PDB file of C-alpha atoms in Angstrom:
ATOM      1  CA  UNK S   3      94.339  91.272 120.247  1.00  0.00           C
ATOM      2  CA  UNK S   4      93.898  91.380 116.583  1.00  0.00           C
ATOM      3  CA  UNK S   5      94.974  93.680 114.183  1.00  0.00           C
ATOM      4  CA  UNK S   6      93.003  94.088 110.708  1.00  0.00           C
ATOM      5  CA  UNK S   7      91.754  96.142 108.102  1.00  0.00           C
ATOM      6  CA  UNK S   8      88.788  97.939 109.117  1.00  0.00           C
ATOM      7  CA  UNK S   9      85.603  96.763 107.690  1.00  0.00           C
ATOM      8  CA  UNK S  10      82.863  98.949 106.450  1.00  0.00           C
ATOM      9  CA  UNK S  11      80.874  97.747 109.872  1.00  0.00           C
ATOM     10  CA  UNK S  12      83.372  98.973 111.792  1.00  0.00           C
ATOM     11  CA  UNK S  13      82.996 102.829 110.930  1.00  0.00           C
ATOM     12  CA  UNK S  14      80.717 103.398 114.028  1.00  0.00           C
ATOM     13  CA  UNK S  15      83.232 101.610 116.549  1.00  0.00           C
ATOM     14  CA  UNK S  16      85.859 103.148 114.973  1.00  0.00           C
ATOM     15  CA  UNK S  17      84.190 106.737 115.724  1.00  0.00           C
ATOM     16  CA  UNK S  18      83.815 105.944 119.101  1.00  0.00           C
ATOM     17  CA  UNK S  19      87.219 104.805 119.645  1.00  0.00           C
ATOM     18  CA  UNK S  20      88.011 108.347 118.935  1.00  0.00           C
ATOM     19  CA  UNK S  21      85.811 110.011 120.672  1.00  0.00           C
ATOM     20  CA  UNK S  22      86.475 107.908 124.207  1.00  0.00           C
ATOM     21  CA  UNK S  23      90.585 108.107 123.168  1.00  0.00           C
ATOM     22  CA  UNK S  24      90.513 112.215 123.086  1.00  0.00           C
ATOM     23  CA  UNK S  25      88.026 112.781 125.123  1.00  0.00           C
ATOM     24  CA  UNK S  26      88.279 116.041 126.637  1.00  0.00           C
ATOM     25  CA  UNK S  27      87.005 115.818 130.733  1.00  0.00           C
ATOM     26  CA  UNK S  28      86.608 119.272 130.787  1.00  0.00           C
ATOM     27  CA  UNK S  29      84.281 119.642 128.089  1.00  0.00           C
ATOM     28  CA  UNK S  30      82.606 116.476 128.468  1.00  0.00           C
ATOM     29  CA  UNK S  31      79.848 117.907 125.013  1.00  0.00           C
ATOM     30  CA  UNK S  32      82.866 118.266 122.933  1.00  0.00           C
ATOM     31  CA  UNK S  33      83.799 116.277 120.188  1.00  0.00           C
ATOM     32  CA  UNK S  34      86.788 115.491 119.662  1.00  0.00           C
ATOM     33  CA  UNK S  35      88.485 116.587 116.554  1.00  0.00           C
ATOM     34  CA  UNK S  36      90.540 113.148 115.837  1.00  0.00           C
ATOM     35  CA  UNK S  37      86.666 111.777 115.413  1.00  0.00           C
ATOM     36  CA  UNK S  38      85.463 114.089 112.886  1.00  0.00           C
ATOM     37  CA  UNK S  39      89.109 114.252 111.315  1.00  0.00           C
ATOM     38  CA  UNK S  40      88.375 110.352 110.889  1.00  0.00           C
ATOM     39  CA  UNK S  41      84.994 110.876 109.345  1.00  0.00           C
ATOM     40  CA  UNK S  42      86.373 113.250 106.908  1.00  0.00           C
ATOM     41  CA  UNK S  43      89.335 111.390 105.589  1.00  0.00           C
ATOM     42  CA  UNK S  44      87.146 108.374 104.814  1.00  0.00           C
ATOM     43  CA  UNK S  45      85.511 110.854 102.351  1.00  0.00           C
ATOM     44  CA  UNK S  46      88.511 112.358 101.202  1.00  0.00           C
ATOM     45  CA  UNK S  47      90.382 111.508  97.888  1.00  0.00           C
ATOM     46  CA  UNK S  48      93.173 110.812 100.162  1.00  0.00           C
ATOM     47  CA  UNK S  49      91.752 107.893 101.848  1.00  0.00           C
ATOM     48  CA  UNK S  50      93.462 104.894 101.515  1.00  0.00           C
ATOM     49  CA  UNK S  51      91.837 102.003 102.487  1.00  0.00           C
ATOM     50  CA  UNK S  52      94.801  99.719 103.086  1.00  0.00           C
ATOM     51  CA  UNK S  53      95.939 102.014 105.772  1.00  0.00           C
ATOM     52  CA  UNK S  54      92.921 101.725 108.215  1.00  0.00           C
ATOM     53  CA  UNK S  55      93.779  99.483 110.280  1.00  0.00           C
ATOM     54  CA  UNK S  56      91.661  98.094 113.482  1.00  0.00           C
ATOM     55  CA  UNK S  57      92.953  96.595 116.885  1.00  0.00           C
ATOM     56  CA  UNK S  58      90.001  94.247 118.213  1.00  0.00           C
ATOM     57  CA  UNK S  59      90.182  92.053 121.420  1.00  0.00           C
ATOM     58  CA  UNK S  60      89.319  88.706 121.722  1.00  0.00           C
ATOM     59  CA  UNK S  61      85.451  89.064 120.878  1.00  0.00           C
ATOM     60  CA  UNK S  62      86.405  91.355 117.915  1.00  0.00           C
ATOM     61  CA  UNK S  63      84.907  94.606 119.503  1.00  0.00           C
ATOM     62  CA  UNK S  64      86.887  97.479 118.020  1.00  0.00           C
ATOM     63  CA  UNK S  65      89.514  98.640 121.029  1.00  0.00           C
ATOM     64  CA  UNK S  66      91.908 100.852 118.737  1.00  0.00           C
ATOM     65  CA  UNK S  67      92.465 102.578 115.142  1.00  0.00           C
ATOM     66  CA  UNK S  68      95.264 103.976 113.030  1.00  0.00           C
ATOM     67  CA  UNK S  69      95.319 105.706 109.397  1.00  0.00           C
ATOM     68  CA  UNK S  70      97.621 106.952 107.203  1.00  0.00           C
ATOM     69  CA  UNK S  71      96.644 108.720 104.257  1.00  0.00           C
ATOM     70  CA  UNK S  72      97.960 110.076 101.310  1.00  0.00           C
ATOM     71  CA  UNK S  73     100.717 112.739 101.476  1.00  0.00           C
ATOM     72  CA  UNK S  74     102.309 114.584  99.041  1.00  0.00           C
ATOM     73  CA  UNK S  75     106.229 116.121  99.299  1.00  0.00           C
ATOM     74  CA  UNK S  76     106.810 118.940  96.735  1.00  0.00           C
ATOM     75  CA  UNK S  77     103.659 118.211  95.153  1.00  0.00           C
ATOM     76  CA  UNK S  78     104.115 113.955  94.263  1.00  0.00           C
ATOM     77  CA  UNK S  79     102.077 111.153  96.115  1.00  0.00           C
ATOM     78  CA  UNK S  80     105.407 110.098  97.618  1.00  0.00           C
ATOM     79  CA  UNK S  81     104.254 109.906 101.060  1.00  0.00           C
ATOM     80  CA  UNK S  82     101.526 109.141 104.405  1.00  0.00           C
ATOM     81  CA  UNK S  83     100.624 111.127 106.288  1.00  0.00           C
ATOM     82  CA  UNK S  84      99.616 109.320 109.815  1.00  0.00           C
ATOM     83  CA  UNK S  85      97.118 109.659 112.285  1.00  0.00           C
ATOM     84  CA  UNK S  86      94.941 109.548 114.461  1.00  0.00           C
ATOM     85  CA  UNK S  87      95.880 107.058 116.084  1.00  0.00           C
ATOM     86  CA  UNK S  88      93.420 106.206 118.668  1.00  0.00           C
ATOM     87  CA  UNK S  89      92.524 103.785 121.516  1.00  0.00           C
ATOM     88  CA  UNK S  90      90.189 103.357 124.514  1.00  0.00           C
ATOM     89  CA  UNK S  91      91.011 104.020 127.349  1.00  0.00           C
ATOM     90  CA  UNK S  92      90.643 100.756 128.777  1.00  0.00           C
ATOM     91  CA  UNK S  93      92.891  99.902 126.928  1.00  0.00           C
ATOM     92  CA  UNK S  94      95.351 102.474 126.675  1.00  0.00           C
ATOM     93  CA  UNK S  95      99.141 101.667 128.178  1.00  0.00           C
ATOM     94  CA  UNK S  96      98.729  97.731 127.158  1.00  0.00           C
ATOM     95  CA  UNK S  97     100.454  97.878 123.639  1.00  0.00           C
ATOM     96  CA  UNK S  98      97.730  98.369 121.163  1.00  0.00           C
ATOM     97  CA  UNK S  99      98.986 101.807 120.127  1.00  0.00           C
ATOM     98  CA  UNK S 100     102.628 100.099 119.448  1.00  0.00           C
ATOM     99  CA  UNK S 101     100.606  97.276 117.706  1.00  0.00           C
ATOM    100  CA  UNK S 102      99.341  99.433 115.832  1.00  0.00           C
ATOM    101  CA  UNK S 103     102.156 101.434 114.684  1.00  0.00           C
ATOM    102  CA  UNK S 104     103.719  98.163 113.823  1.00  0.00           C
ATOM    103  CA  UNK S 105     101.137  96.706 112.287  1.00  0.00           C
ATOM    104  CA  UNK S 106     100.504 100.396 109.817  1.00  0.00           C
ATOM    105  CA  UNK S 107     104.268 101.048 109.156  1.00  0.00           C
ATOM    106  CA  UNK S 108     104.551  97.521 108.106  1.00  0.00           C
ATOM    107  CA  UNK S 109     102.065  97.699 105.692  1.00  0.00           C
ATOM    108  CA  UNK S 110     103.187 101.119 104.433  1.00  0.00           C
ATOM    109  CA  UNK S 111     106.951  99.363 103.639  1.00  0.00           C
ATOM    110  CA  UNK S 112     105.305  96.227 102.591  1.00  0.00           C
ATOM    111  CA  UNK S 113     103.453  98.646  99.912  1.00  0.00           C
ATOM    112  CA  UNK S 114     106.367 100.339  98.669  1.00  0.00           C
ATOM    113  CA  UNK S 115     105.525 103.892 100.288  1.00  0.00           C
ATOM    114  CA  UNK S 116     108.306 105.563 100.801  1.00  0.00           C
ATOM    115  CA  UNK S 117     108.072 107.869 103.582  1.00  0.00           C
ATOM    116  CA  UNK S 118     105.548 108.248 106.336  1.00  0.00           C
ATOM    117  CA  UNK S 119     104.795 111.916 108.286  1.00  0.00           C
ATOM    118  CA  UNK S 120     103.331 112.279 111.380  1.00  0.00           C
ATOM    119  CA  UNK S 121     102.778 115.381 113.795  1.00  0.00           C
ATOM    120  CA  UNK S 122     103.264 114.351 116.952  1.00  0.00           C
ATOM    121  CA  UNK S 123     105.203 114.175 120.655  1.00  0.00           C
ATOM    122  CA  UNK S 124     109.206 113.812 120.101  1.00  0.00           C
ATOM    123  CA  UNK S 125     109.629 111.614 123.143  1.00  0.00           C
ATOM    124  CA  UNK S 126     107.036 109.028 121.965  1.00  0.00           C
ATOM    125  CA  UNK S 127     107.429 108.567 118.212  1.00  0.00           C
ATOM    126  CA  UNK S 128     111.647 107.728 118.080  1.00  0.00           C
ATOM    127  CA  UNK S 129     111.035 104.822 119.172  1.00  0.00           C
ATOM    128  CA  UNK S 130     109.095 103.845 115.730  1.00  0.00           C
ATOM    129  CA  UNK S 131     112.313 105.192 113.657  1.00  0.00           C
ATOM    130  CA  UNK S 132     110.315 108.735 113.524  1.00  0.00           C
ATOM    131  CA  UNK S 133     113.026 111.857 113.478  1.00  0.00           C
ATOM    132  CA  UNK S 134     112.727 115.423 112.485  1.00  0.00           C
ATOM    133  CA  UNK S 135     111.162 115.722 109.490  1.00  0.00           C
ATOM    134  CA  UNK S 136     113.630 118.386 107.917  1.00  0.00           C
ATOM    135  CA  UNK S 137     116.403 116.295 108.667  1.00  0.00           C
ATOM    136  CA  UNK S 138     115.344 114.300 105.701  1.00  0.00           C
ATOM    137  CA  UNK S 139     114.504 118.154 103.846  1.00  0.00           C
ATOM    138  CA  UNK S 140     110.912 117.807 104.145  1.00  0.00           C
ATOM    139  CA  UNK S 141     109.173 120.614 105.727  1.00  0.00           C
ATOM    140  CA  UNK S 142     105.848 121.096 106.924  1.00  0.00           C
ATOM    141  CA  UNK S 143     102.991 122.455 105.691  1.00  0.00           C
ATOM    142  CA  UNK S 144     102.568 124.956 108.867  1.00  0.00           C
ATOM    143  CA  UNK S 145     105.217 126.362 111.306  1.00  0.00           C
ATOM    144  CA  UNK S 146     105.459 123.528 113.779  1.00  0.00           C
ATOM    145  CA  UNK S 147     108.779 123.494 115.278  1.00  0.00           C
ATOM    146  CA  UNK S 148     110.816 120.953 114.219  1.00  0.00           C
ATOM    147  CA  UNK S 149     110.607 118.362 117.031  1.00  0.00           C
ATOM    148  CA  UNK S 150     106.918 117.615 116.869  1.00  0.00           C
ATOM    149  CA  UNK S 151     106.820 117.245 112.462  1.00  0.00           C
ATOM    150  CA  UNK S 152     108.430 113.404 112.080  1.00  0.00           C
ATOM    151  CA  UNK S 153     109.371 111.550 109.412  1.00  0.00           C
ATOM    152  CA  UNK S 154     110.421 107.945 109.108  1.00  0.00           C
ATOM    153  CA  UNK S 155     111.835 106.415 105.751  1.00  0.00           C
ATOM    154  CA  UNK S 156     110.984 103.493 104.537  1.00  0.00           C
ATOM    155  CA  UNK S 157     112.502 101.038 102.382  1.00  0.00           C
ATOM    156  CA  UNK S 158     111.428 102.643  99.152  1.00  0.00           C
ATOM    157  CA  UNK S 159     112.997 106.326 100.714  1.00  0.00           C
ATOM    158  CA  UNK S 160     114.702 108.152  98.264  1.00  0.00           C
ATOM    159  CA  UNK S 161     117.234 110.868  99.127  1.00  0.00           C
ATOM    160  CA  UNK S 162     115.495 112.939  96.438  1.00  0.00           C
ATOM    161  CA  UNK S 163     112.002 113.156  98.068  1.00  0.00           C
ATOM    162  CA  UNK S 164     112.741 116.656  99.287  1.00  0.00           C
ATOM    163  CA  UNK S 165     110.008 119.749  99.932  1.00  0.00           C
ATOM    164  CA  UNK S 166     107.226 120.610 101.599  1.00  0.00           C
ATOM    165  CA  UNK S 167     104.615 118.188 102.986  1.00  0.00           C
ATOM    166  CA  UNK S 168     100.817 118.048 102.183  1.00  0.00           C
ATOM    167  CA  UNK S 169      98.565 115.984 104.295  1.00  0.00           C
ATOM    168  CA  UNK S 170      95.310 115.239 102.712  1.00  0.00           C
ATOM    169  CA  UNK S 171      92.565 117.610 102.517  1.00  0.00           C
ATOM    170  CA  UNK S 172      90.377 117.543 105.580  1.00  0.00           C
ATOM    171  CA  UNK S 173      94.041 118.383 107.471  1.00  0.00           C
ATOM    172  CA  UNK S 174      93.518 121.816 106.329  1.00  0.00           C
ATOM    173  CA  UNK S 175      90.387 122.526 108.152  1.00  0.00           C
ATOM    174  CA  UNK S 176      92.111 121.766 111.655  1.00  0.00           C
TER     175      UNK S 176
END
């Protein structure tokens, strides 16, 4: 496994890796919001290229994505918002989600970013140095409870980053 930048030829594979990785069985017409989510961010102000990242296996077929894009706490560009994070099934419970989150949190520190959000499941994300969100005074944007809005500081975290969190645009059609 490989993990890169995604590629402009990648957009359909990395569409379909979101539509295989939320899949819903019992509405096998649905799309799945993660895949239009994708689509929109790309066209969003908030898209940051850097922080689409690609998991391909050893032919270079696109088997999982992340992105993290632009955030805003109390108004300032001072943080990323992640996800989706997707990968197919196939593939799914072999590592390339934790490659992944490596792979995008490393870039994010190597970048100087200094915080990264994510919504997401309390017993899953810890392990990545995510914790409550408001324990670090940043609140969300909606009333999710507590345990599912995370937050992990980086290297360029400063205490004073404090306020309510923005995720980019599309977010706000969810």
């Amino acid at each position: 496994m490989l993990i890169r930048r995604e590629a402009p030829a990648d957009i359909d594979a990395v569409r379909a890796v979101h539509l295989a990785a939320f899949a819903d069985p019992d509405k096998p017409d649905a799309v799945p919001v993660e895949a239009g989510l994708v689509d929109a961010l790309r066209a969003d102000a908030g898209w940051l290229p850097a922080f689409s990242l690609v998991a391909t296996d050893d032919d270079g077929q696109v088997v999982g994505h992340v992105v993290c894009t632009r955030g805003r706490v109390a108004g300032e560009p001072v943080a990323l918002g992640l996800g989706p994070l997707g990968v197919l099934p196939a593939w799914q419970r072999r590592g390339v989600g934790s490659a992944l989150m490596h792979a995008v949190l490393g870039a994010a520190d190597a970048l100087d970013e200094p915080l990264v959000v994510l919504l997401g499941h309390p017993g899953y994300y810890p392990r990545f140095g995510f914790g409550p969100a408001v324990d670090l005074g940043v609140t969300p944007p909606q009333p999710w409870g507590p345990q599912y809005f995370m937050a992990r500081p980086m290297s360029a975290w400063r205490p004073s980053i404090r306020g309510e969190f923005t995720y980019a645009r599309p977010f706000d059609d969810l």
